[in-house]
PDB file of C-alpha atoms in Angstrom:
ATOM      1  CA  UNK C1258     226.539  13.032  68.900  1.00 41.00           C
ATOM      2  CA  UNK C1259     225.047  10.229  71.247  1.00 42.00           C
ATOM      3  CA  UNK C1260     221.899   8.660  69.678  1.00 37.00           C
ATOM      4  CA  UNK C1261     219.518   9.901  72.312  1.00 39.00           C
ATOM      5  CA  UNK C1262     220.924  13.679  71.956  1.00 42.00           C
ATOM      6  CA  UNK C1263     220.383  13.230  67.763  1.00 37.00           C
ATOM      7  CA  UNK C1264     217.087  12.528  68.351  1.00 37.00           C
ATOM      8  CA  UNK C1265     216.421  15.430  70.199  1.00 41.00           C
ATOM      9  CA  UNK C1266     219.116  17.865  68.659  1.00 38.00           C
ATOM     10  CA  UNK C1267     215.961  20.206  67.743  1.00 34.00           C
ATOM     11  CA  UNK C1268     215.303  21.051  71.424  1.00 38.00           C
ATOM     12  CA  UNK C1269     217.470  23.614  72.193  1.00 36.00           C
ATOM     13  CA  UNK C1270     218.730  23.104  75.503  1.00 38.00           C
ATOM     14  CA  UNK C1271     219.080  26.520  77.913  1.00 35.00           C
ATOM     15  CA  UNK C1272     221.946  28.002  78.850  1.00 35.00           C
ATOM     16  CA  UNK C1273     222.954  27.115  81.975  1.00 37.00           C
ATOM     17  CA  UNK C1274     221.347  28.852  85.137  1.00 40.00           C
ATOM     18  CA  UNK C1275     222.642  31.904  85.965  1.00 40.00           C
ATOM     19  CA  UNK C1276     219.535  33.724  87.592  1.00 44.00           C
ATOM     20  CA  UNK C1277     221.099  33.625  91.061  1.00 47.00           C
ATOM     21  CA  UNK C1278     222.096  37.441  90.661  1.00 54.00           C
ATOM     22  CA  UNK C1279     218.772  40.293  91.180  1.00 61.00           C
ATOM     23  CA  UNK C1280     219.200  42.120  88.095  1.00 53.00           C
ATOM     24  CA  UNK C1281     218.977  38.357  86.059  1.00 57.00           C
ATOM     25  CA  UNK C1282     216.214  37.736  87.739  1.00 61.00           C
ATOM     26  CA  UNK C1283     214.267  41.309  87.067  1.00 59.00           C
ATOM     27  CA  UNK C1284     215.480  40.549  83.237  1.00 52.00           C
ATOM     28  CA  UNK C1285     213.317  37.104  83.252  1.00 59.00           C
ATOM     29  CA  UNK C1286     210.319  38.837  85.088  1.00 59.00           C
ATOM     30  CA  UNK C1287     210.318  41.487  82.583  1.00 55.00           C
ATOM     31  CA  UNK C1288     210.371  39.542  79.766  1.00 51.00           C
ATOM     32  CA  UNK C1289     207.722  36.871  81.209  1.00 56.00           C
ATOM     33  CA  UNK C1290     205.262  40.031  81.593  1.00 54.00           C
ATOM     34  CA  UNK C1291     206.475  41.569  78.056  1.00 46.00           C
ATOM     35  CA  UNK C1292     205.606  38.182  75.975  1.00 44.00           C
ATOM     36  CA  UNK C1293     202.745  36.412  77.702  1.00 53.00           C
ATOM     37  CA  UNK C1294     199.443  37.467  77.609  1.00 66.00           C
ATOM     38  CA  UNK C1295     197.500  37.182  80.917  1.00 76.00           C
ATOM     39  CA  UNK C1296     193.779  38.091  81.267  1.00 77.00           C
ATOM     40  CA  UNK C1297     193.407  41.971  82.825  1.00 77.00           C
ATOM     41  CA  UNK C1298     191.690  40.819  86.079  1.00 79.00           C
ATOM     42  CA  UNK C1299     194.659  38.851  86.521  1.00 79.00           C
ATOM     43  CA  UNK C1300     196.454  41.375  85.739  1.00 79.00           C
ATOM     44  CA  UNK C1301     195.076  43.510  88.302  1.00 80.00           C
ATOM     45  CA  UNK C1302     194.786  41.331  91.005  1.00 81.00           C
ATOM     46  CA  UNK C1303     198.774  40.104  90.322  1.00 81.00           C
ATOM     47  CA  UNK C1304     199.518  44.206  90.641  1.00 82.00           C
ATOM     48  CA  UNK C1305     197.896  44.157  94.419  1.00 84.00           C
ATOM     49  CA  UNK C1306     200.740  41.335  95.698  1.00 81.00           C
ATOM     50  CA  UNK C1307     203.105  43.609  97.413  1.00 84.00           C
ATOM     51  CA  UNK C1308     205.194  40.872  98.707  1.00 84.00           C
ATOM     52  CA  UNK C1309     207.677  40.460  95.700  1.00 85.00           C
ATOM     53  CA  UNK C1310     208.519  36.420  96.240  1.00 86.00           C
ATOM     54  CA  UNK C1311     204.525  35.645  95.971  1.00 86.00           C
ATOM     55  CA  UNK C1312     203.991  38.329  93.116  1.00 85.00           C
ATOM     56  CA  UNK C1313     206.785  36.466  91.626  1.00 87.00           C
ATOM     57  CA  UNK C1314     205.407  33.010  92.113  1.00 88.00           C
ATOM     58  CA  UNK C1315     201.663  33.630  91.023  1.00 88.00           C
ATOM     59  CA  UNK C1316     203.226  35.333  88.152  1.00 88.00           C
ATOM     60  CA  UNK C1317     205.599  32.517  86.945  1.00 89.00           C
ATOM     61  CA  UNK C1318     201.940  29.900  88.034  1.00 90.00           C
ATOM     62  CA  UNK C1319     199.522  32.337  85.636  1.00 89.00           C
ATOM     63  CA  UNK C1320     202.508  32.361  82.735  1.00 90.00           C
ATOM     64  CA  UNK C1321     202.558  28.456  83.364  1.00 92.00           C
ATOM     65  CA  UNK C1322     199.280  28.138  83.303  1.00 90.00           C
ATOM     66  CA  UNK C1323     198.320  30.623  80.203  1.00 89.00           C
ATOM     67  CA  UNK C1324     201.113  28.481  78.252  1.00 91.00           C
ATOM     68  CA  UNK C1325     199.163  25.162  78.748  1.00 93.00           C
ATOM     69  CA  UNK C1326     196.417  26.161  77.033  1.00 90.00           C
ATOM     70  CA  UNK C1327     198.079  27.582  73.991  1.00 89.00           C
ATOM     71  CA  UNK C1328     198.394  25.513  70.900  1.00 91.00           C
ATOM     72  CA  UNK C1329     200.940  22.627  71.347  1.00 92.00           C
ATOM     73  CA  UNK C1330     204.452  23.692  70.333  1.00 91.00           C
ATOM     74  CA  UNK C1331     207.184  21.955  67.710  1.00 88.00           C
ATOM     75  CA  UNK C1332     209.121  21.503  71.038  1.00 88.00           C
ATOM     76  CA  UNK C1333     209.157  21.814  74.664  1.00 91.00           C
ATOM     77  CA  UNK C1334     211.638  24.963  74.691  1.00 90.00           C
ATOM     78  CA  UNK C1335     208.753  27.584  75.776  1.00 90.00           C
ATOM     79  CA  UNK C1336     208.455  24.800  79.011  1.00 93.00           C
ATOM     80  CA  UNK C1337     212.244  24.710  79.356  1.00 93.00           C
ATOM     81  CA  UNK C1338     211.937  28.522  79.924  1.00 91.00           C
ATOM     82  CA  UNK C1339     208.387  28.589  81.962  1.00 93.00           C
ATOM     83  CA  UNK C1340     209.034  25.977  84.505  1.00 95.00           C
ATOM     84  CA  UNK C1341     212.506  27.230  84.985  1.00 93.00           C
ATOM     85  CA  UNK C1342     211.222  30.235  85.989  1.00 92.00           C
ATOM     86  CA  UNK C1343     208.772  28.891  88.062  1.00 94.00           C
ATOM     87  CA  UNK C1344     211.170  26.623  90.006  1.00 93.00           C
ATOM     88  CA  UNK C1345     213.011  29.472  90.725  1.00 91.00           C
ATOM     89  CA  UNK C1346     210.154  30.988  92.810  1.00 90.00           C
ATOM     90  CA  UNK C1347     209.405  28.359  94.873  1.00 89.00           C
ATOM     91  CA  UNK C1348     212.535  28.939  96.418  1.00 85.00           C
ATOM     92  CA  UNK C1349     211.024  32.266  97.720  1.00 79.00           C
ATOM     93  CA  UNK C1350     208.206  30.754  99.219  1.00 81.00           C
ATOM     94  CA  UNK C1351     207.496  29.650 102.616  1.00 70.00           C
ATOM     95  CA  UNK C1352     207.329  25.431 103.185  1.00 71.00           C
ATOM     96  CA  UNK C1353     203.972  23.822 104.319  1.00 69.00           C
ATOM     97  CA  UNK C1354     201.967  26.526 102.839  1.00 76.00           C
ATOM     98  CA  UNK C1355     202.303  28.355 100.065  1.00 81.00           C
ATOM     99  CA  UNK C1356     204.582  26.242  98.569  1.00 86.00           C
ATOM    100  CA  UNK C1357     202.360  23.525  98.483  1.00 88.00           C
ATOM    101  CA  UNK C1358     199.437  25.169  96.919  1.00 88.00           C
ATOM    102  CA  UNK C1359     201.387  26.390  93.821  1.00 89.00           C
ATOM    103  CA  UNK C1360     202.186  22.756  93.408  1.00 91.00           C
ATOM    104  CA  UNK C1361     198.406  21.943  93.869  1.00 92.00           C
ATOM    105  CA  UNK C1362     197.012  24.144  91.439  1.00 91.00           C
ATOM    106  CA  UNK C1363     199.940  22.709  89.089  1.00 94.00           C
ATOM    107  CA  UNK C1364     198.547  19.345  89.384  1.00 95.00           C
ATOM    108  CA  UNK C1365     195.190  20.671  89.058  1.00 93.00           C
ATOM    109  CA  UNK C1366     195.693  22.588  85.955  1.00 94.00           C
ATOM    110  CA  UNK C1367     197.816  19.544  84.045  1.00 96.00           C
ATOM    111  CA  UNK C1368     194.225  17.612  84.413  1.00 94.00           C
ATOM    112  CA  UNK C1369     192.136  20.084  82.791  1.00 93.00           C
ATOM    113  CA  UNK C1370     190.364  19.035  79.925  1.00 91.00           C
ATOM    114  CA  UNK C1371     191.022  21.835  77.986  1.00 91.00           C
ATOM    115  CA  UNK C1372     194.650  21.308  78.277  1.00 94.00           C
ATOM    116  CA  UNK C1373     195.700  19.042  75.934  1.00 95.00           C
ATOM    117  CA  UNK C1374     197.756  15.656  76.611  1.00 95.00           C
ATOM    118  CA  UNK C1375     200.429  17.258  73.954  1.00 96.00           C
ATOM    119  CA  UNK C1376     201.397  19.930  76.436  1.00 96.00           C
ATOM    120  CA  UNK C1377     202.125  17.635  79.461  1.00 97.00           C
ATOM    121  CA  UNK C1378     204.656  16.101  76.889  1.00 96.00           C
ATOM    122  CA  UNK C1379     206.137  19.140  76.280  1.00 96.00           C
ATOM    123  CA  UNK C1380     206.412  19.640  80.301  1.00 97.00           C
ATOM    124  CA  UNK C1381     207.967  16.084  80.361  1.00 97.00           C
ATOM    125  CA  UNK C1382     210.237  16.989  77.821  1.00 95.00           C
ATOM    126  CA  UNK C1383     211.479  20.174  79.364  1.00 95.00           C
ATOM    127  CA  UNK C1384     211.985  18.334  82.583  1.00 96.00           C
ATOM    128  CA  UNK C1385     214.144  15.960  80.747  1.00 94.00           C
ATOM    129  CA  UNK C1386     216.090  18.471  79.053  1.00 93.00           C
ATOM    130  CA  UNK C1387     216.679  20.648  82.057  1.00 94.00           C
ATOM    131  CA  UNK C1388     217.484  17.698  84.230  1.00 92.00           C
ATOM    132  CA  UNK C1389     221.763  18.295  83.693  1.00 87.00           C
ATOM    133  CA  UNK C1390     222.307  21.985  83.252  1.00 88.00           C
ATOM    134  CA  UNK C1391     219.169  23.486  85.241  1.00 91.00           C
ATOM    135  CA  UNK C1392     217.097  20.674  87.360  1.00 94.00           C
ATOM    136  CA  UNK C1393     212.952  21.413  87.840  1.00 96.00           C
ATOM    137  CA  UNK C1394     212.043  21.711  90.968  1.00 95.00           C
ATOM    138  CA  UNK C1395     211.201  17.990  92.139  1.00 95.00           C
ATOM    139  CA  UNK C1396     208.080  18.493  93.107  1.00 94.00           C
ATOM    140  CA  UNK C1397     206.883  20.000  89.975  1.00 96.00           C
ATOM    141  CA  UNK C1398     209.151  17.571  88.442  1.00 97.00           C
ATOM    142  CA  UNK C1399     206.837  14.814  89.981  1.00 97.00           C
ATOM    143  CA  UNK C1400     203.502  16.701  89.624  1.00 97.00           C
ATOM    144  CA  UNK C1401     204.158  16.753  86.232  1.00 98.00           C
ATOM    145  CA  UNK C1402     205.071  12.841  86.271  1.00 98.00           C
ATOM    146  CA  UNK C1403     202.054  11.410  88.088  1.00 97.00           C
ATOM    147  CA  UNK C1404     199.591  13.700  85.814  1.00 97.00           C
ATOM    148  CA  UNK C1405     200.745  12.742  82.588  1.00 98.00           C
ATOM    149  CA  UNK C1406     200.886   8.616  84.001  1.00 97.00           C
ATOM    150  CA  UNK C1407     196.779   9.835  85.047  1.00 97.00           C
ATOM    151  CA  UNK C1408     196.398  10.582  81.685  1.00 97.00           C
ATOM    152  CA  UNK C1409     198.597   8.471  79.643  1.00 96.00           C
ATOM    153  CA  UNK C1410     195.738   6.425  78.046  1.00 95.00           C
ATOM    154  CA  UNK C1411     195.110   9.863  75.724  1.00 96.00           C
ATOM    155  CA  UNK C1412     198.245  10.109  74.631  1.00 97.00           C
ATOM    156  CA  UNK C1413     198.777   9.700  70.665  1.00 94.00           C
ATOM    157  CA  UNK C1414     201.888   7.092  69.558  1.00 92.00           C
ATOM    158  CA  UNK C1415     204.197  10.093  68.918  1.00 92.00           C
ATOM    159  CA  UNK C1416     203.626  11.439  71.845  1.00 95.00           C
ATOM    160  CA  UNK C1417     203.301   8.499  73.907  1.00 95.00           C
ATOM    161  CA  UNK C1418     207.473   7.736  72.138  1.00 92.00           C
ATOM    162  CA  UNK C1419     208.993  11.270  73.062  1.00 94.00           C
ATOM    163  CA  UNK C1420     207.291  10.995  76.716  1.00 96.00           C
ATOM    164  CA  UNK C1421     208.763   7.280  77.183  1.00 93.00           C
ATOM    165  CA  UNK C1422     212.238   8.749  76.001  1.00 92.00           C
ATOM    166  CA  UNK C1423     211.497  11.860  78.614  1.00 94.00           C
ATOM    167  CA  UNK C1424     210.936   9.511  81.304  1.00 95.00           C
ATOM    168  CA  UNK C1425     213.838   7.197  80.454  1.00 91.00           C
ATOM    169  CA  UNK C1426     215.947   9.980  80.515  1.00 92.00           C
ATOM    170  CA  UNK C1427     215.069  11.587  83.837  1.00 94.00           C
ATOM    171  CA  UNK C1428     215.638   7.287  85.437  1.00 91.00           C
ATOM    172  CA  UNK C1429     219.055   7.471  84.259  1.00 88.00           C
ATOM    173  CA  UNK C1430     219.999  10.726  85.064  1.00 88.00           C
ATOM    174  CA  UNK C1431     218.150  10.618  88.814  1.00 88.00           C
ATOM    175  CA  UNK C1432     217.040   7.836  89.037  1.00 88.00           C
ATOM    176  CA  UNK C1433     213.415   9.215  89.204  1.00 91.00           C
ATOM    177  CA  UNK C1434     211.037   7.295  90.834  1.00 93.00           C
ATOM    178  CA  UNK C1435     208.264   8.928  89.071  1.00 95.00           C
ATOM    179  CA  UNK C1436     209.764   8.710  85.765  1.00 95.00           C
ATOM    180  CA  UNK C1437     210.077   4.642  86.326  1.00 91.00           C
ATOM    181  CA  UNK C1438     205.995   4.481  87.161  1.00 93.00           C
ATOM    182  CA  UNK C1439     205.457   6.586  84.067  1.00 95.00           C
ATOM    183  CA  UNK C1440     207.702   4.715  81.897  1.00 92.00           C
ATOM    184  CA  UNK C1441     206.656   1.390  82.595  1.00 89.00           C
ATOM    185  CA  UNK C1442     202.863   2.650  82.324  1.00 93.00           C
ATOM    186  CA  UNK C1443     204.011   4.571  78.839  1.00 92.00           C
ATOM    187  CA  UNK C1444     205.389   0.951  77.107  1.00 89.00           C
ATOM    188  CA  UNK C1445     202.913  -1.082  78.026  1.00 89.00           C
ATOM    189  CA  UNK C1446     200.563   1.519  76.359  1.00 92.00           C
ATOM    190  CA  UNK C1447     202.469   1.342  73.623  1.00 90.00           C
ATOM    191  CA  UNK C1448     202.691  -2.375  73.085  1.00 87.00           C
ATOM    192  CA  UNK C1449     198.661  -1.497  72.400  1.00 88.00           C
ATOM    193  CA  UNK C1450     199.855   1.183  69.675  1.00 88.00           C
ATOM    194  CA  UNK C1451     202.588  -0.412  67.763  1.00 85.00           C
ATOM    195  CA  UNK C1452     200.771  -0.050  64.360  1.00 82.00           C
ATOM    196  CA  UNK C1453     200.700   3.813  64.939  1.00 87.00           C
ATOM    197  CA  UNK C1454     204.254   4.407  65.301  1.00 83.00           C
ATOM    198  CA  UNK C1455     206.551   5.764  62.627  1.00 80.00           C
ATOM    199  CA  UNK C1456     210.890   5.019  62.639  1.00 76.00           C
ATOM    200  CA  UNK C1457     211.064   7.912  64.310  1.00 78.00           C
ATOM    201  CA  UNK C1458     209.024   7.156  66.921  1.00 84.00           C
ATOM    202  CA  UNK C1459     210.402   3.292  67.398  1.00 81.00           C
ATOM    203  CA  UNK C1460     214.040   4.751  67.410  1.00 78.00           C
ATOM    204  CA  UNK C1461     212.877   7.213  70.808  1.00 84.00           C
ATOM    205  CA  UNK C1462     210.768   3.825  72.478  1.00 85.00           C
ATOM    206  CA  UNK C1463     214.096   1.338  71.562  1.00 81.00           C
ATOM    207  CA  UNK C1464     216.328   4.209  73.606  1.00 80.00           C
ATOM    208  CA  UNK C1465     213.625   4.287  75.933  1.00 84.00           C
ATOM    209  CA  UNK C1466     213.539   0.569  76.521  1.00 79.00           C
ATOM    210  CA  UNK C1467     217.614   0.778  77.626  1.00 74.00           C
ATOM    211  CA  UNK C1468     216.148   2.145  81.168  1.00 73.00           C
ATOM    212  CA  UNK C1469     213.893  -0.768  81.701  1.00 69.00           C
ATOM    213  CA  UNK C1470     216.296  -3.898  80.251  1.00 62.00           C
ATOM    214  CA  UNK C1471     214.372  -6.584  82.591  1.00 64.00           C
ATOM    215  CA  UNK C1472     211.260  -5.797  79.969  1.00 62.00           C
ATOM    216  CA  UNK C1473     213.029  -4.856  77.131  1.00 58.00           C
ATOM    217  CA  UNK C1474     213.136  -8.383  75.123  1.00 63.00           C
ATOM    218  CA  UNK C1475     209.794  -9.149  74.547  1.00 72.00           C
ATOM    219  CA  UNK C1476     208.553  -5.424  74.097  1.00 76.00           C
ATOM    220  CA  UNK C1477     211.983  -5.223  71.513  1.00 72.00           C
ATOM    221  CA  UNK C1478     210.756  -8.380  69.526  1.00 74.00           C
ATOM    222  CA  UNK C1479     207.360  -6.312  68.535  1.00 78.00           C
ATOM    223  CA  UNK C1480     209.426  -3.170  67.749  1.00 76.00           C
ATOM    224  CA  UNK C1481     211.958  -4.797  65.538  1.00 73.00           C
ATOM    225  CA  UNK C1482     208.282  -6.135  63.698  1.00 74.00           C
ATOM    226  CA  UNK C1483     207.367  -2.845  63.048  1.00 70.00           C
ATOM    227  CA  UNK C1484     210.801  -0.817  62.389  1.00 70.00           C
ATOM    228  CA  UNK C1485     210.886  -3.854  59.742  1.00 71.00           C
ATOM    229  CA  UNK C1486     207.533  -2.800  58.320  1.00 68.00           C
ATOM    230  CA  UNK C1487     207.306   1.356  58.259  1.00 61.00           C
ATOM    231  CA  UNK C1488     208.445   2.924  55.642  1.00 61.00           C
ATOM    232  CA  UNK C1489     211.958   5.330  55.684  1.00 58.00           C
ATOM    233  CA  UNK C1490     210.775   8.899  55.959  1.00 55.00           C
ATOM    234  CA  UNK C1491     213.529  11.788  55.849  1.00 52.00           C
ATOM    235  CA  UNK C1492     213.480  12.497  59.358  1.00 51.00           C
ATOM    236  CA  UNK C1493     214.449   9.053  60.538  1.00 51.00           C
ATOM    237  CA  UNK C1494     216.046   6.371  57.597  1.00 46.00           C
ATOM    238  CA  UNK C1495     216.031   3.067  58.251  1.00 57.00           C
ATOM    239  CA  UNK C1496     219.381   2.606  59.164  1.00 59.00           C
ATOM    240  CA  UNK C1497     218.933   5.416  61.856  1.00 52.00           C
ATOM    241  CA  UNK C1498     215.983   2.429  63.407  1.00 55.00           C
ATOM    242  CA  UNK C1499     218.380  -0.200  62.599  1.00 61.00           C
ATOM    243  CA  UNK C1500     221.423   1.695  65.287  1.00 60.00           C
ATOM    244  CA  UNK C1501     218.706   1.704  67.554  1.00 54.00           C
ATOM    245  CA  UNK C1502     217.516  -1.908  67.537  1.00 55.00           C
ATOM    246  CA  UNK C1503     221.080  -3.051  67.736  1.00 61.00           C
ATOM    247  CA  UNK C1504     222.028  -0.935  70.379  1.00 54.00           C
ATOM    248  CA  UNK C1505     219.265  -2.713  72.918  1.00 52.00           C
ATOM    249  CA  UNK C1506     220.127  -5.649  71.290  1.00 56.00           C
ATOM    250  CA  UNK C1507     223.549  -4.951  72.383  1.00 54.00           C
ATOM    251  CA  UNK C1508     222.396  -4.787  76.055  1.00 45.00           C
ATOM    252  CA  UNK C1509     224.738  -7.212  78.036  1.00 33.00           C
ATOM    253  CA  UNK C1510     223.462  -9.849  80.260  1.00 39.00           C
ATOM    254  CA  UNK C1511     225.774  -7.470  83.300  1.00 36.00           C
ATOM    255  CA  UNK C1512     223.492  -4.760  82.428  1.00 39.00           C
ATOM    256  CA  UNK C1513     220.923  -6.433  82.907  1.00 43.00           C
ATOM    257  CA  UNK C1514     221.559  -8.039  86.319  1.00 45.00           C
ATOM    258  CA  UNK C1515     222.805  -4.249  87.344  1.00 39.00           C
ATOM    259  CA  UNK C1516     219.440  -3.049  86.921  1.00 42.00           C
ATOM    260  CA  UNK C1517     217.913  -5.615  89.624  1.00 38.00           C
ATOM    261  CA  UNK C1518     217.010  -3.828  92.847  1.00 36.00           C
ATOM    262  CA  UNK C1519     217.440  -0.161  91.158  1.00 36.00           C
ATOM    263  CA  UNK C1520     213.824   0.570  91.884  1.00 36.00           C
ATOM    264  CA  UNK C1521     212.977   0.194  88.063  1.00 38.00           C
ATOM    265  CA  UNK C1522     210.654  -2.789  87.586  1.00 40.00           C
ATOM    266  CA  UNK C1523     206.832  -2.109  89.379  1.00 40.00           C
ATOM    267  CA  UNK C1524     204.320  -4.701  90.513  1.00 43.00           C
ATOM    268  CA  UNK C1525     201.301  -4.205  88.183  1.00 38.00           C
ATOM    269  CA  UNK C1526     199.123  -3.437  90.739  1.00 40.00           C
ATOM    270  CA  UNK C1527     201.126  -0.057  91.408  1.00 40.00           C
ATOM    271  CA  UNK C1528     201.340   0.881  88.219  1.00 34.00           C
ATOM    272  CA  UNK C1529     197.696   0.679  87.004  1.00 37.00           C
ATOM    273  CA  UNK C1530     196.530   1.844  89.587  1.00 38.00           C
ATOM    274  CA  UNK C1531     193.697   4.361  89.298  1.00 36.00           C
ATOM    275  CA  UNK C1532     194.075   7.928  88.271  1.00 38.00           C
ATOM    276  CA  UNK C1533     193.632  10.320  91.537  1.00 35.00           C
ATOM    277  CA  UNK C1534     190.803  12.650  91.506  1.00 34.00           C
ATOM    278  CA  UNK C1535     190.907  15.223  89.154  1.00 32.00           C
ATOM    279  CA  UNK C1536     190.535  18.658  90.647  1.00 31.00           C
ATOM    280  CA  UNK C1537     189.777  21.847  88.685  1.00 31.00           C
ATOM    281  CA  UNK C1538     191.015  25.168  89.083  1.00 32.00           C
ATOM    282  CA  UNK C1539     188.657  28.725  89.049  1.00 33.00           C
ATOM    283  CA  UNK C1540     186.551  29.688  86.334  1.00 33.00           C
ATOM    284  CA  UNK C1541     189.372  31.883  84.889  1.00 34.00           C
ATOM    285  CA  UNK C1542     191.868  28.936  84.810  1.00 48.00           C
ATOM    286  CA  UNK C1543     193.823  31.343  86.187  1.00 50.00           C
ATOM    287  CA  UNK C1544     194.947  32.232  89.755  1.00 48.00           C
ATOM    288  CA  UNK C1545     194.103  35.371  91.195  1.00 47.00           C
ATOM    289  CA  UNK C1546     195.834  37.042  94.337  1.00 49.00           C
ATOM    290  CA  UNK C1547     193.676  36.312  97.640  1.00 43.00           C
TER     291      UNK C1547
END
């Protein structure tokens, strides 16, 4: 198993989509409405939508939205499920309008303070995940990008190493513009949290640092320090840290001068820029039928 996929053998990837068929889709409705729990005006006011692509939307949006502000999870698979759903809905929805909104009230939601930075994690790891067999709408895909770069300065060191890996995935499997900003945001937080980080952690940051190589030496010196220092813990021996220091170190000078002009490496003044204005959705958190 590659090194990236051991690391992340515990997120179960989905099967592969197969919702194009009616009845597939009815299945996933029914058992969105069965499992989560939405408040009863919500409810109610989802029940008076008799246009089935928007009842189908709002509903995937409020299940979204209901599973941000649960507990965060051991891994992303609930968001694997959720945001596949809800990319499939957009596709029902009418460009310039409606469309557009959902997205909005996405970004919206993902800056809430009551949602916690662990869940955009999740969302980046489901992206990730989802990006070979069953692809997230891009411009959730982005949404969810750009908020968690707004908010990156919350994130713990754990979290801060699984959304690194996330985005490093999503640049070398798309070559994600989004996913470069938040990357190269995400390890120059973590040069500030090197202390905090267990093997585990510095193996996901070392893969990580494969998708930006023209930073990767002096950011690699610092995690070799600390791989040296932590102690082994079951989940992630030594020697699994060790594989993953050697394999950047193993990074040819060829690789390196292939990843010129791919887009990957961002002026500074880009990439700190200043979070956008955070808006907030209704009272309810939730979103209601007009």
């Amino acid at each position: 198993m590659a090194p990236i996929e051991r690391w992340y053998k515990k997120w179960d990837l989905l099967e592969e989509d197969s919702a194009d068929s009616e009845k597939e889709r009815k299945l996933q409705r029914t058992e969105l409405e069965q499992v989560t729990y939405l408040p009863q005006d919500i409810v109610a006011s989802l029940n008076q939508e008799r246009n089935p692509e928007r009842h189908e939307a709002l509903l995937a949006l409020n299940s979204f939205v209901a599973e941000l502000h649960n507990p965060p999870r051991t891994t992303p698979a609930r968001q694997q499920h959720l945001l596949r759903f809800l990319s499939q809905s957009l596709r029902g929805l009418q460009e310039g309008g409606e469309l557009e909104r959902i997205v909005w009230q996405v970004h919206a939601v993902l800056h809430h303070p009551e949602v916690s930075h662990r869940k955009l994690e999740e969302c980046a790891g489901a992206c990730a995940l989802l990006a070979e067999t069953a692809p997230v709408d891009p411009r959730l895909t982005s949404t969810i990008l750009s908020s968690s770069r707004d908010r990156i300065h919350e994130f713990s060191a754990a979290s801060l190493a699984r959304t690194c890996w996330s985005a490093a995935s999503l640049v070398k499997s798309s070559n994600n513009s989004e996913a470069a900003l938040l990357l190269e945001k995400g390890l120059r937080c973590a040069e500030g949290k090197l202390a905090d980080f267990v093997p585990e952690d510095v193996s996901l940051l070392a893969w990580a640092c494969v998708a930006q190589p023209d930073r990767a030496s002096n950011f690699f010196e610092k995690l070799q320090a600390v791989a040296r220092a932590v102690p082994e813990t079951d989940n992630a021996p030594q020697a699994d840290c060790d594989n993953a220091l050697e394999g950047l170190e193993g990074l040819s000078a060829d690789a390196r001068d292939a990843s010129v002009g791919c887009g990957m490496h961002l002026e500074p003044e880009d990439l700190m820029r200043s979070p956008r204005p955070m808006a907030f959705p209704r009272d309810t958190q939730f979103v209601p039928v007009d």
